[in-house]
Coordinates of C-alpha atoms in Angstrom, one line a residue:
Chain T
M1 CA 64.2 101.7 102.6
T2 CA 67.5 103.0 103.9
L3 CA 70.8 102.8 102.1
L4 CA 72.2 100.4 104.7
E5 CA 69.6 97.7 104.3
P6 CA 70.8 96.3 100.9
L7 CA 74.3 96.4 102.3
F8 CA 73.4 94.2 105.2
A9 CA 71.5 92.0 102.8
G10 CA 74.7 91.8 100.8
L11 CA 76.7 90.8 103.8
G12 CA 74.1 88.1 104.5
Q13 CA 74.5 86.7 101.1
L14 CA 78.3 86.6 101.7
R15 CA 77.7 84.6 104.8
A16 CA 75.2 82.3 103.2
H17 CA 77.7 81.2 100.5
K18 CA 81.0 81.3 102.4
L19 CA 83.2 79.2 100.1
R20 CA 81.8 80.7 96.9
S21 CA 82.2 84.2 98.2
L22 CA 85.7 83.5 99.4
L23 CA 86.8 82.2 96.0
T24 CA 85.2 85.1 94.3
L25 CA 86.9 87.5 96.7
L26 CA 90.2 85.9 96.0
G27 CA 90.5 87.6 92.6
I28 CA 89.8 91.0 94.2
V29 CA 92.0 90.3 97.2
I30 CA 95.0 89.4 94.9
G31 CA 94.4 92.3 92.7
V32 CA 94.2 94.9 95.5
A33 CA 97.1 93.2 97.4
A34 CA 99.3 93.4 94.3
I35 CA 98.5 97.1 93.9
I36 CA 99.2 97.8 97.5
A37 CA 102.4 95.8 97.6
V38 CA 103.8 97.2 94.3
V39 CA 103.0 100.8 95.3
S40 CA 104.2 100.4 98.9
L41 CA 107.5 98.8 97.9
G42 CA 108.0 101.4 95.2
E43 CA 107.3 104.2 97.6
G44 CA 109.6 102.7 100.2
L45 CA 112.4 102.4 97.6
R46 CA 111.8 105.9 96.3
R47 CA 112.0 107.5 99.7
E48 CA 115.2 105.5 100.5
V49 CA 116.8 106.6 97.2
I50 CA 115.9 110.2 97.9
S51 CA 117.3 110.0 101.4
Q52 CA 120.5 108.6 100.0
F53 CA 120.8 111.6 97.7
I54 CA 120.3 113.9 100.6
F55 CA 122.9 111.9 102.6
S56 CA 125.5 112.3 99.9
G57 CA 125.5 116.0 100.0
G58 CA 122.0 117.4 100.3
A59 CA 119.6 118.9 97.8
G60 CA 121.9 121.9 97.3
M61 CA 124.5 120.0 95.3
I62 CA 125.8 121.1 91.9
E63 CA 128.1 118.9 89.8
V64 CA 130.2 120.4 87.0
E65 CA 131.8 118.0 84.5
P66 CA 133.8 118.7 81.3
P67 CA 132.2 118.2 77.9
R68 CA 132.0 114.6 76.6
Q69 CA 134.7 113.8 74.2
W70 CA 132.5 111.5 72.1
V71 CA 129.3 112.8 70.7
R72 CA 126.7 111.2 68.5
K73 CA 126.7 112.7 65.0
D74 CA 124.6 111.5 62.1
G75 CA 123.9 108.2 63.9
R76 CA 127.6 107.5 64.6
W77 CA 129.8 108.2 67.7
V78 CA 132.6 110.6 66.7
R79 CA 135.3 112.2 68.8
R80 CA 135.2 115.9 69.1
P81 CA 137.9 117.8 67.3
W82 CA 138.5 119.9 70.5
E83 CA 139.1 119.1 74.1
E84 CA 138.4 121.4 77.0
Y85 CA 138.7 120.6 80.7
L86 CA 138.0 122.0 84.2
T87 CA 141.0 123.8 85.4
E88 CA 142.4 125.3 88.5
A89 CA 141.6 128.7 87.1
D90 CA 137.9 127.7 86.8
M91 CA 137.9 126.5 90.4
A92 CA 139.6 129.7 91.6
A93 CA 137.1 131.9 89.7
M94 CA 134.1 130.1 91.1
Q95 CA 135.5 130.2 94.6
R96 CA 136.1 134.0 94.2
E97 CA 133.0 135.0 92.4
I98 CA 130.2 132.9 93.8
D99 CA 128.6 133.9 97.2
G100 CA 127.0 131.5 99.6
L101 CA 129.1 128.4 98.7
H102 CA 129.3 125.9 101.5
A103 CA 132.1 123.9 99.8
L104 CA 133.7 123.6 96.4
V105 CA 135.1 120.1 96.0
P106 CA 137.6 119.3 93.2
E107 CA 137.9 115.7 92.2
I108 CA 140.3 113.7 90.0
H109 CA 139.5 110.0 89.8
G110 CA 141.7 107.0 89.0
S111 CA 142.3 103.5 90.0
A112 CA 144.8 102.7 92.7
A113 CA 146.8 99.5 93.2
L114 CA 147.7 99.6 96.9
Q115 CA 150.3 97.5 98.7
R116 CA 151.5 97.2 102.3
G117 CA 154.0 94.5 103.0
K118 CA 152.7 91.5 101.1
T119 CA 149.0 92.7 101.2
T120 CA 147.6 94.2 98.0
V121 CA 144.3 95.9 97.5
D122 CA 142.6 97.3 94.4
A123 CA 140.8 100.5 95.1
S124 CA 140.3 103.9 93.5
Y125 CA 141.9 107.2 94.4
T126 CA 140.3 110.6 94.5
G127 CA 142.5 113.7 94.2
T128 CA 140.8 116.4 96.2
S129 CA 141.1 118.9 99.1
A130 CA 139.8 119.2 102.6
A131 CA 136.6 120.5 101.1
F132 CA 135.8 116.9 100.2
N133 CA 135.0 116.0 103.9
E134 CA 133.0 119.2 104.3
G135 CA 131.0 119.0 101.1
F136 CA 130.1 115.3 101.2
N137 CA 129.6 115.3 104.9
W138 CA 132.1 112.5 105.2
P139 CA 134.2 113.1 108.3
V140 CA 137.8 112.0 109.1
L141 CA 137.6 109.4 111.8
G142 CA 141.3 109.5 112.8
G143 CA 144.3 111.6 111.8
R144 CA 143.8 114.8 109.9
P145 CA 142.2 115.9 106.6
L146 CA 144.3 117.1 103.7
N147 CA 145.7 120.6 104.3
A148 CA 147.1 123.6 102.4
D149 CA 150.7 122.4 102.6
D150 CA 149.8 119.0 101.2
L151 CA 148.3 120.8 98.2
R152 CA 151.0 123.4 97.7
L153 CA 153.8 120.9 97.9
A154 CA 151.9 118.1 96.2
R155 CA 152.8 115.8 99.1
K156 CA 152.6 112.1 98.9
V157 CA 150.1 111.7 101.7
C158 CA 146.8 109.9 101.7
L159 CA 143.6 109.2 103.7
L160 CA 142.2 105.7 103.7
G161 CA 138.6 104.7 103.3
D162 CA 137.4 102.3 106.0
D163 CA 137.5 99.2 103.7
V164 CA 141.0 100.0 102.5
Y165 CA 142.1 100.6 106.0
G166 CA 140.6 97.3 107.2
N167 CA 142.2 95.3 104.3
L168 CA 145.7 96.8 104.6
F169 CA 146.1 97.3 108.4
Q170 CA 143.6 94.9 110.0
G171 CA 143.0 97.3 112.9
A172 CA 146.6 98.4 113.4
N173 CA 147.4 102.1 113.8
P174 CA 148.1 103.3 110.2
L175 CA 149.0 107.0 111.0
G176 CA 152.4 107.9 109.8
K177 CA 152.8 104.5 108.1
E178 CA 153.8 104.2 104.5
I179 CA 151.9 102.3 101.8
L180 CA 152.6 101.9 98.1
L181 CA 150.1 103.6 95.7
N182 CA 150.6 102.6 92.1
G183 CA 154.2 101.7 93.1
D184 CA 155.0 105.0 94.8
R185 CA 155.4 105.5 98.6
Y186 CA 152.6 107.5 100.4
V187 CA 152.3 108.3 104.0
V188 CA 148.9 107.7 105.7
V189 CA 147.7 110.8 107.5
G190 CA 144.1 109.9 108.2
V191 CA 141.2 107.4 108.0
L192 CA 137.7 108.1 106.8
D193 CA 134.5 107.3 108.6
E194 CA 132.5 104.4 107.1
R195 CA 129.9 105.3 104.5
V196 CA 127.2 103.0 103.1
R197 CA 124.9 104.1 100.3
F198 CA 122.3 102.1 98.4
G199 CA 123.5 99.1 100.4
R200 CA 127.1 99.3 99.3
S201 CA 130.1 100.7 101.1
D202 CA 131.9 103.6 99.6
G203 CA 135.0 102.8 101.7
N204 CA 137.2 101.3 99.0
I205 CA 138.8 104.7 98.3
V206 CA 142.0 106.6 99.0
L207 CA 142.1 110.4 99.1
V208 CA 145.2 112.2 98.0
P209 CA 145.9 115.9 97.4
Y210 CA 144.6 116.9 94.0
T211 CA 147.9 118.5 93.1
T212 CA 149.6 115.1 93.8
A213 CA 147.0 113.3 91.7
Q214 CA 147.6 115.8 88.9
K215 CA 151.4 115.8 88.9
R216 CA 152.3 112.4 90.2
L217 CA 149.5 110.0 89.3
R218 CA 148.0 111.4 86.0
G219 CA 150.3 113.9 84.6
E220 CA 147.5 116.3 83.8
D221 CA 146.5 119.8 85.1
H222 CA 142.7 119.4 85.1
F223 CA 139.9 117.9 87.2
S224 CA 137.4 115.1 86.6
E225 CA 134.7 117.2 88.1
L226 CA 134.0 120.0 90.5
T227 CA 131.1 119.8 93.0
L228 CA 129.6 122.9 94.6
F229 CA 127.5 122.8 97.7
V230 CA 125.2 125.6 98.7
E231 CA 123.5 126.0 102.1
D232 CA 120.4 127.6 100.6
L233 CA 118.3 125.5 98.2
D234 CA 116.9 128.6 96.5
A235 CA 120.5 129.6 95.6
V236 CA 121.0 126.6 93.3
E237 CA 119.7 128.3 90.2
R238 CA 121.8 131.5 90.8
V239 CA 124.9 129.4 91.4
V240 CA 124.3 127.3 88.3
A241 CA 124.1 130.5 86.3
A242 CA 127.3 131.9 87.8
V243 CA 129.1 128.6 87.1
R244 CA 128.0 128.8 83.5
R245 CA 129.3 132.4 83.3
V246 CA 132.7 131.4 84.5
L247 CA 132.9 128.5 82.1
R248 CA 131.9 130.7 79.1
R249 CA 134.5 133.3 80.0
H250 CA 137.2 130.7 80.4
H251 CA 136.4 128.3 77.6
E252 CA 135.5 128.5 73.9
H253 CA 132.9 125.8 74.4
G254 CA 131.7 126.9 77.8
D255 CA 128.1 125.8 77.1
E256 CA 129.2 122.2 76.5
F257 CA 130.3 121.7 80.1
R258 CA 127.8 119.6 81.9
I259 CA 126.1 121.0 85.0
E260 CA 123.8 118.7 87.1
T261 CA 122.0 119.6 90.2
S262 CA 120.9 117.1 92.9
Q263 CA 117.4 118.5 92.6
G264 CA 117.5 117.4 88.9
E265 CA 118.6 113.9 90.0
I266 CA 115.9 113.7 92.6
D267 CA 113.4 114.8 90.0
D268 CA 114.7 112.1 87.6
A269 CA 114.6 109.4 90.3
N270 CA 111.0 110.5 91.2
E271 CA 110.0 110.3 87.6
V272 CA 111.5 106.8 87.3
F273 CA 109.7 105.6 90.3
R274 CA 106.5 107.2 89.3
V275 CA 106.6 105.3 86.0
L276 CA 107.6 102.1 87.8
Q277 CA 104.7 102.4 90.2
Q278 CA 102.3 103.1 87.4
V279 CA 103.4 100.2 85.3
G280 CA 103.3 97.9 88.3
G281 CA 100.0 99.3 89.4
G282 CA 98.6 98.8 85.9
I283 CA 99.6 95.2 85.9
A284 CA 98.1 94.7 89.3
G285 CA 95.0 96.5 87.9
I286 CA 94.6 93.8 85.3
S287 CA 94.3 91.1 88.0
L288 CA 91.7 93.3 89.6
L289 CA 89.9 93.3 86.3
V290 CA 90.0 89.5 86.2
G291 CA 88.7 89.6 89.8
G292 CA 85.8 91.8 88.6
I293 CA 84.9 89.4 85.9
G294 CA 84.8 86.7 88.6
I295 CA 82.4 88.8 90.6
M296 CA 80.2 89.3 87.5
N297 CA 80.2 85.5 86.9
I298 CA 79.2 84.7 90.4
L299 CA 76.5 87.3 90.4
L300 CA 75.0 85.9 87.2
V301 CA 74.9 82.5 88.9
S302 CA 73.4 84.1 92.0
V303 CA 70.7 85.8 89.9
A304 CA 69.9 82.6 88.2
E305 CA 69.7 80.7 91.4
R306 CA 67.5 83.2 93.1
T307 CA 65.1 83.8 90.3
R308 CA 62.3 82.6 92.5
E309 CA 63.3 84.9 95.3
I310 CA 63.3 87.8 92.9
G311 CA 59.8 86.7 91.8
I312 CA 58.6 86.6 95.4
R313 CA 60.1 90.0 96.1
K314 CA 58.4 91.4 93.0
A315 CA 55.1 89.9 93.9
L316 CA 55.4 91.6 97.3
G317 CA 55.9 95.0 95.6
A318 CA 59.7 95.3 95.0
K319 CA 60.3 97.7 92.1
P320 CA 63.0 97.1 89.6
R321 CA 65.2 99.6 91.4
H322 CA 64.9 97.7 94.6
I323 CA 66.1 94.5 93.0
L324 CA 68.8 96.4 91.1
G325 CA 70.0 98.0 94.4
Q326 CA 70.0 94.6 96.1
F327 CA 72.3 92.9 93.6
L328 CA 74.5 96.0 93.2
A329 CA 74.9 96.2 96.9
E330 CA 76.0 92.5 96.9
S331 CA 78.5 93.2 94.3
V332 CA 79.9 96.3 96.0
V333 CA 80.0 94.5 99.4
L334 CA 81.8 91.6 97.8
S335 CA 84.4 93.8 96.2
M336 CA 84.8 96.1 99.1
V337 CA 85.4 93.2 101.5
G338 CA 87.8 91.9 98.9
G339 CA 89.4 95.3 98.8
L340 CA 89.9 95.5 102.6
L341 CA 91.3 92.0 102.8
G342 CA 93.5 92.9 99.8
I343 CA 94.9 95.9 101.6
L344 CA 95.8 93.8 104.6
T345 CA 97.3 91.1 102.4
G346 CA 99.2 93.7 100.3
F347 CA 100.5 95.4 103.5
G348 CA 101.7 92.1 104.9
F349 CA 103.2 91.1 101.5
G350 CA 105.0 94.4 101.3
L351 CA 106.4 94.0 104.8
G352 CA 107.3 90.4 104.1
A353 CA 109.1 91.2 100.8
A354 CA 111.0 94.1 102.4
F355 CA 112.0 91.7 105.3
V356 CA 113.2 88.9 102.9
I357 CA 115.2 91.4 100.8
Q358 CA 116.7 92.8 103.9
Q359 CA 117.8 89.3 105.0
L360 CA 119.2 88.5 101.6
A361 CA 121.0 91.8 101.1
P362 CA 121.6 93.5 104.5
G363 CA 121.5 97.3 104.1
A364 CA 119.6 97.1 100.9
P365 CA 117.3 100.2 100.6
F366 CA 114.1 98.2 100.8
T367 CA 111.3 99.3 103.1
S368 CA 107.5 99.1 102.5
I369 CA 105.5 102.3 102.9
V370 CA 101.8 102.0 102.6
S371 CA 100.6 105.5 101.6
A372 CA 97.0 106.7 102.2
E373 CA 97.0 107.4 98.5
S374 CA 97.5 103.8 97.5
V375 CA 94.9 102.6 99.9
L376 CA 92.4 105.1 98.6
W377 CA 93.2 104.0 95.0
A378 CA 92.8 100.3 95.9
V379 CA 89.5 100.8 97.7
G380 CA 88.1 103.2 95.1
F381 CA 89.2 101.0 92.2
S382 CA 87.8 97.8 93.8
S383 CA 84.4 99.4 94.5
A384 CA 84.3 100.7 91.0
V385 CA 85.0 97.2 89.7
G386 CA 82.2 95.9 91.9
I387 CA 79.8 98.5 90.6
F388 CA 80.9 98.1 87.0
F389 CA 80.7 94.3 86.9
G390 CA 77.6 94.2 89.1
V391 CA 75.5 96.4 86.9
Y392 CA 74.8 93.8 84.2
P393 CA 73.7 91.0 86.5
A394 CA 71.8 93.4 88.7
F395 CA 70.1 94.8 85.6
R396 CA 69.1 91.3 84.5
A397 CA 67.6 90.6 87.9
A398 CA 65.7 93.8 87.9
R399 CA 64.1 93.2 84.5
L400 CA 62.9 89.6 85.3
D401 CA 59.2 89.1 84.6
P402 CA 57.6 88.4 87.9
V403 CA 55.3 85.7 86.5
E404 CA 58.2 83.9 84.9
A405 CA 60.3 84.3 88.0
L406 CA 57.7 82.8 90.3
R407 CA 57.2 79.8 88.0
R408 CA 60.8 78.8 88.5
T409 CA 61.5 76.2 91.2
Chain Q
M1 CA 33.0 97.8 92.8
L2 CA 36.4 96.5 93.8
I3 CA 37.3 94.7 90.6
E4 CA 36.0 95.4 87.1
L5 CA 37.3 93.4 84.2
N6 CA 36.1 94.4 80.7
G7 CA 37.0 92.3 77.6
I8 CA 40.2 91.0 79.1
S9 CA 42.3 88.9 76.7
K10 CA 45.7 87.5 77.1
V11 CA 47.7 86.0 74.2
Y12 CA 51.1 84.4 74.7
V13 CA 53.4 83.5 71.9
R14 CA 54.9 80.1 72.6
G15 CA 57.4 79.3 69.9
T16 CA 55.5 80.1 66.6
E17 CA 52.2 79.3 68.2
E18 CA 49.8 81.9 69.7
V19 CA 48.2 80.7 72.9
H20 CA 44.9 82.4 73.9
A21 CA 45.0 82.1 77.6
L22 CA 42.0 84.4 78.2
R23 CA 39.4 85.3 75.7
S24 CA 37.4 88.5 76.4
V25 CA 36.7 88.0 80.1
D26 CA 34.2 90.3 81.9
L27 CA 34.1 90.0 85.6
A28 CA 33.0 92.2 88.6
I29 CA 33.8 91.5 92.2
D30 CA 32.5 93.7 95.0
D31 CA 34.1 94.6 98.3
N32 CA 34.1 91.9 101.0
E33 CA 33.1 89.2 98.6
Y34 CA 34.4 85.6 99.1
V35 CA 35.0 84.1 95.7
S36 CA 36.4 80.8 94.5
L37 CA 37.9 80.5 91.0
M38 CA 37.9 76.9 89.6
G39 CA 39.1 75.4 86.5
P40 CA 41.2 72.5 85.1
S41 CA 44.9 73.2 84.4
G42 CA 45.4 75.1 81.1
S43 CA 42.0 76.7 81.5
G44 CA 43.5 80.2 82.1
K45 CA 42.8 80.5 85.8
S46 CA 46.5 81.1 86.6
T47 CA 46.6 83.8 83.9
L48 CA 43.5 85.4 85.3
M49 CA 44.9 85.3 88.8
N50 CA 48.2 86.9 87.6
I51 CA 46.3 89.7 85.9
L52 CA 44.0 90.2 89.0
G53 CA 47.2 90.3 91.1
C54 CA 48.8 92.8 88.8
L55 CA 51.7 90.4 88.2
D56 CA 50.9 90.4 84.5
S57 CA 49.1 92.8 82.1
P58 CA 46.3 91.9 79.8
T59 CA 46.9 92.0 76.0
E60 CA 43.5 93.6 75.6
G61 CA 40.7 95.0 77.7
T62 CA 40.6 97.1 80.9
Y63 CA 41.0 96.2 84.5
R64 CA 39.9 98.6 87.1
L65 CA 40.9 98.0 90.7
N66 CA 39.2 100.3 93.2
G67 CA 38.2 102.4 90.3
T68 CA 41.8 102.8 89.0
D69 CA 42.7 101.5 85.5
V70 CA 45.7 99.2 86.2
S71 CA 45.7 97.5 82.8
R72 CA 48.1 100.0 81.2
M73 CA 50.4 100.6 84.1
N74 CA 54.2 100.4 83.9
A75 CA 56.4 98.1 86.0
N76 CA 56.9 100.6 88.8
E77 CA 53.2 101.4 89.1
L78 CA 52.2 97.8 89.1
A79 CA 54.8 97.1 91.8
E80 CA 53.1 99.7 94.0
V81 CA 49.7 98.2 93.4
R82 CA 50.9 94.7 94.2
N83 CA 52.6 96.1 97.3
S84 CA 49.7 98.0 98.8
R85 CA 46.4 96.7 97.3
V86 CA 47.1 93.0 96.8
G87 CA 48.1 90.3 99.2
F88 CA 49.4 87.1 97.6
I89 CA 49.2 83.6 99.2
F90 CA 50.9 80.8 97.3
Q91 CA 50.6 77.1 97.3
T92 CA 54.3 76.7 98.1
F93 CA 54.2 79.6 100.6
N94 CA 57.1 81.3 98.9
L95 CA 58.8 82.5 102.1
L96 CA 62.4 83.6 102.0
P97 CA 64.2 80.6 103.5
R98 CA 67.0 82.6 105.3
A99 CA 64.7 85.2 106.8
S100 CA 62.8 84.8 110.1
A101 CA 59.0 84.8 110.1
L102 CA 59.1 88.4 111.3
Q103 CA 61.5 89.4 108.5
N104 CA 59.4 87.7 105.9
V105 CA 56.3 89.6 107.1
E106 CA 58.3 92.9 107.1
L107 CA 59.3 92.5 103.4
P108 CA 56.2 94.2 101.8
L109 CA 56.5 96.9 104.5
I110 CA 60.1 97.6 103.5
Y111 CA 59.1 98.0 99.9
N112 CA 56.3 100.3 101.0
G113 CA 59.0 102.6 102.6
Q114 CA 57.8 102.1 106.2
R115 CA 60.1 103.1 108.9
R116 CA 61.7 100.5 111.0
K117 CA 59.6 100.9 114.1
V118 CA 56.3 101.1 112.2
R119 CA 57.0 98.0 110.1
R120 CA 58.1 96.0 113.1
A121 CA 54.9 96.9 115.0
R122 CA 52.7 96.1 112.0
A123 CA 54.5 92.8 111.2
I124 CA 54.1 91.7 114.8
Q125 CA 50.4 92.7 114.7
A126 CA 49.9 90.6 111.5
L127 CA 51.7 87.6 113.0
E128 CA 49.6 87.9 116.1
R129 CA 46.5 87.9 113.9
V130 CA 47.3 84.5 112.4
G131 CA 48.3 83.1 115.8
L132 CA 52.1 83.0 115.5
A133 CA 53.1 85.5 118.1
D134 CA 55.4 82.8 119.6
R135 CA 57.1 81.9 116.4
M136 CA 58.3 85.2 115.1
T137 CA 62.1 84.5 115.2
H138 CA 61.8 81.1 113.6
R139 CA 62.9 80.5 110.1
P140 CA 60.6 78.7 107.6
A141 CA 62.6 75.5 107.9
E142 CA 61.8 75.5 111.6
L143 CA 58.1 75.8 111.1
S144 CA 55.4 73.3 110.0
G145 CA 53.6 73.7 106.7
G146 CA 50.6 75.2 108.3
Q147 CA 52.7 77.6 110.2
C148 CA 54.5 78.6 107.0
Q149 CA 51.2 79.3 105.3
R150 CA 50.1 81.4 108.3
V151 CA 53.3 83.5 108.0
A152 CA 52.5 83.9 104.3
I153 CA 49.0 85.1 105.2
A154 CA 50.4 87.5 107.7
R155 CA 52.8 88.8 105.0
A156 CA 49.8 89.2 102.7
L157 CA 47.9 91.2 105.3
A158 CA 50.8 93.4 106.4
N159 CA 50.0 96.4 104.1
G160 CA 46.2 96.1 104.6
P161 CA 45.4 95.1 101.0
S162 CA 42.0 95.5 99.2
L163 CA 42.3 91.9 97.9
L164 CA 43.6 88.7 99.3
L165 CA 44.6 86.4 96.4
A166 CA 45.2 82.8 97.4
D167 CA 46.5 80.3 94.9
E168 CA 45.8 76.7 96.1
P169 CA 46.5 77.8 99.6
T170 CA 45.9 74.3 101.0
G171 CA 47.5 72.4 98.2
N172 CA 50.6 71.5 100.1
L173 CA 48.9 70.9 103.5
D174 CA 47.3 67.8 105.0
S175 CA 43.6 68.0 105.3
S176 CA 43.3 69.0 108.9
T177 CA 45.8 71.7 108.6
G178 CA 44.1 72.8 105.4
E179 CA 40.9 73.1 107.3
E180 CA 42.5 75.3 109.8
I181 CA 43.8 77.6 107.1
M182 CA 40.3 77.7 105.5
L183 CA 38.9 78.7 108.9
L184 CA 41.4 81.5 108.9
F185 CA 40.2 82.6 105.5
D186 CA 36.6 82.5 106.7
A187 CA 37.5 84.6 109.6
L188 CA 39.4 87.1 107.5
H189 CA 36.4 87.4 105.3
E190 CA 34.2 88.0 108.3
E191 CA 36.5 90.8 109.3
G192 CA 35.8 92.6 106.0
N193 CA 38.5 91.3 103.7
T194 CA 37.8 90.5 100.0
V195 CA 39.1 86.9 99.4
L196 CA 39.7 85.2 96.1
L197 CA 40.6 81.5 96.2
V198 CA 42.0 79.8 93.2
T199 CA 41.6 76.0 93.5
H200 CA 40.7 72.8 91.7
D201 CA 39.4 71.2 94.9
P202 CA 35.6 71.4 95.0
V203 CA 35.4 71.0 98.8
I204 CA 37.6 74.1 99.2
A205 CA 35.8 76.0 96.5
L206 CA 32.4 75.4 98.1
Q207 CA 33.4 77.2 101.3
A208 CA 33.2 80.5 99.4
E209 CA 30.1 82.5 98.8
R210 CA 30.5 82.7 95.1
L211 CA 32.0 80.2 92.6
I212 CA 33.4 81.1 89.2
R213 CA 34.3 78.3 86.8
I214 CA 36.7 79.0 84.0
H215 CA 37.2 76.9 80.9
D216 CA 39.3 77.5 77.7
G217 CA 39.9 81.1 78.7
R218 CA 36.3 81.9 79.2
I219 CA 34.1 82.1 82.2
A220 CA 31.9 79.0 82.0
S221 CA 29.7 79.6 85.1
D222 CA 29.4 82.2 87.8
E223 CA 27.0 81.3 90.7
Q224 CA 26.2 82.5 94.2
L225 CA 26.5 79.7 96.8
A226 CA 24.3 79.5 99.8

């Protein structure tokens, strides 16, 4: 007897009891579909998020921020007795001492109340330099970037994000025009290209020279953060060490400054999605378990119904293992067919969900990616369920006494 | 000697009660005999038939089939004996309803591990022997009772058994069809098969060459007929 014979017999049983098989399959179909849908949507989301990280500066991005002022001590939040900040001297030393830098972007953040004529817009400003456009790969669409004179003279000039530009100028030429930024007059020298990340526009922003932001907007001499970009991914570690050296030399608490790499963020995001997928997959796995119990139930019914058939087969010389194989094959066929239907359903469901979300929130980072891995998992898991829940009914069938079995009508 | 029973007993426990279905039965049947086994219901004839067919094992005693002791065999060994040495024919035919005549006849050949081509050829041969060459793709529901019983006989013959064991083979057939089936058994006997008919119909029983009556689990009489 070949291996295929019981499989064909199993398919025959499926056909013989269409409605019953279909209902039994449903549990497996839903379970597998849920696994596929959850894993595919999670995978799509993960890739999208990762690609957004890359978009915003690439994997060779290193962010440096000053120490937090509030720290947790003995279960309470307390303010540190000291304050240290990123200064122009830090930036100059990094620029001078670190090789292989693609860009070093200083940033000072604050909120900006903008006005032109009677139109007002709430936005945020970033005090920075021309390195901003270079590092974040965010080109100037019209006009010019910030230049050395702007910085040296702390000029009151600005570049507008596309949202700000649209709200204040409604398509009119803004170059050389004046706007009010927090009540002071600034000349528009450029407009930024549009930028959408994670489904949201970053365009509600105004760039000003960092010197202007320090002297005129905040009255401080330090930066909110410094962001370093390296061309070579392998250089990230070396650059991080060099940054730390500079900070230690310049500051008493140089080790308290926070340094984050984009690789670290990508790793973090990957970890979050891995956990999400596992939890989602686990919940879906529970429905597969329920489906498996359904299979077991229907097989027990099938064994009871076909007791006479089992008796006949035994009278004709079927050994216990033949009967065992026959019912196991039925169980496996049932769960594998369910698994295949589930993959298709899950695939469709993932695409459908991604489509609906796209309709509801255009630009949302939702795609569905069916990985070979998730398909393998679903098929493997559903056959395992079939075997596991098929063993007991099959075993019962195999052990039936032929005389008893033949007596049954 | 094809069949040798020595001191065969069978005790069932039904609830708290012990039922002695067979009490120390001795019996010998030779190759190519044609034997009827008669007895009222509850006499133990079904139990005797089950033991002879290796569907059941005796509580006590030894059973030699073709010289091999089969009374202490395990489930797998008994399955092999049923498969290759015994051909069962039942009152209710016991065909698989969803399988064609050919597939039904192939069943014992499948369990015998025969290759596809061999078993197809042998199944066709067996169906031709019982005169159903033109009904091979029909399912049991599409066949008459007599034709069903012929399929069952072909299935019993498929592996070339030592013993054909027929349990009320005409019980579900009208008398003329029953007679045709009996003629088939006569012919099979003529061809050298050993046939054992279990029946309570004296007309059928008397067609055999030897008649064994069983009563209360014991052999009441054993006579050679004309």
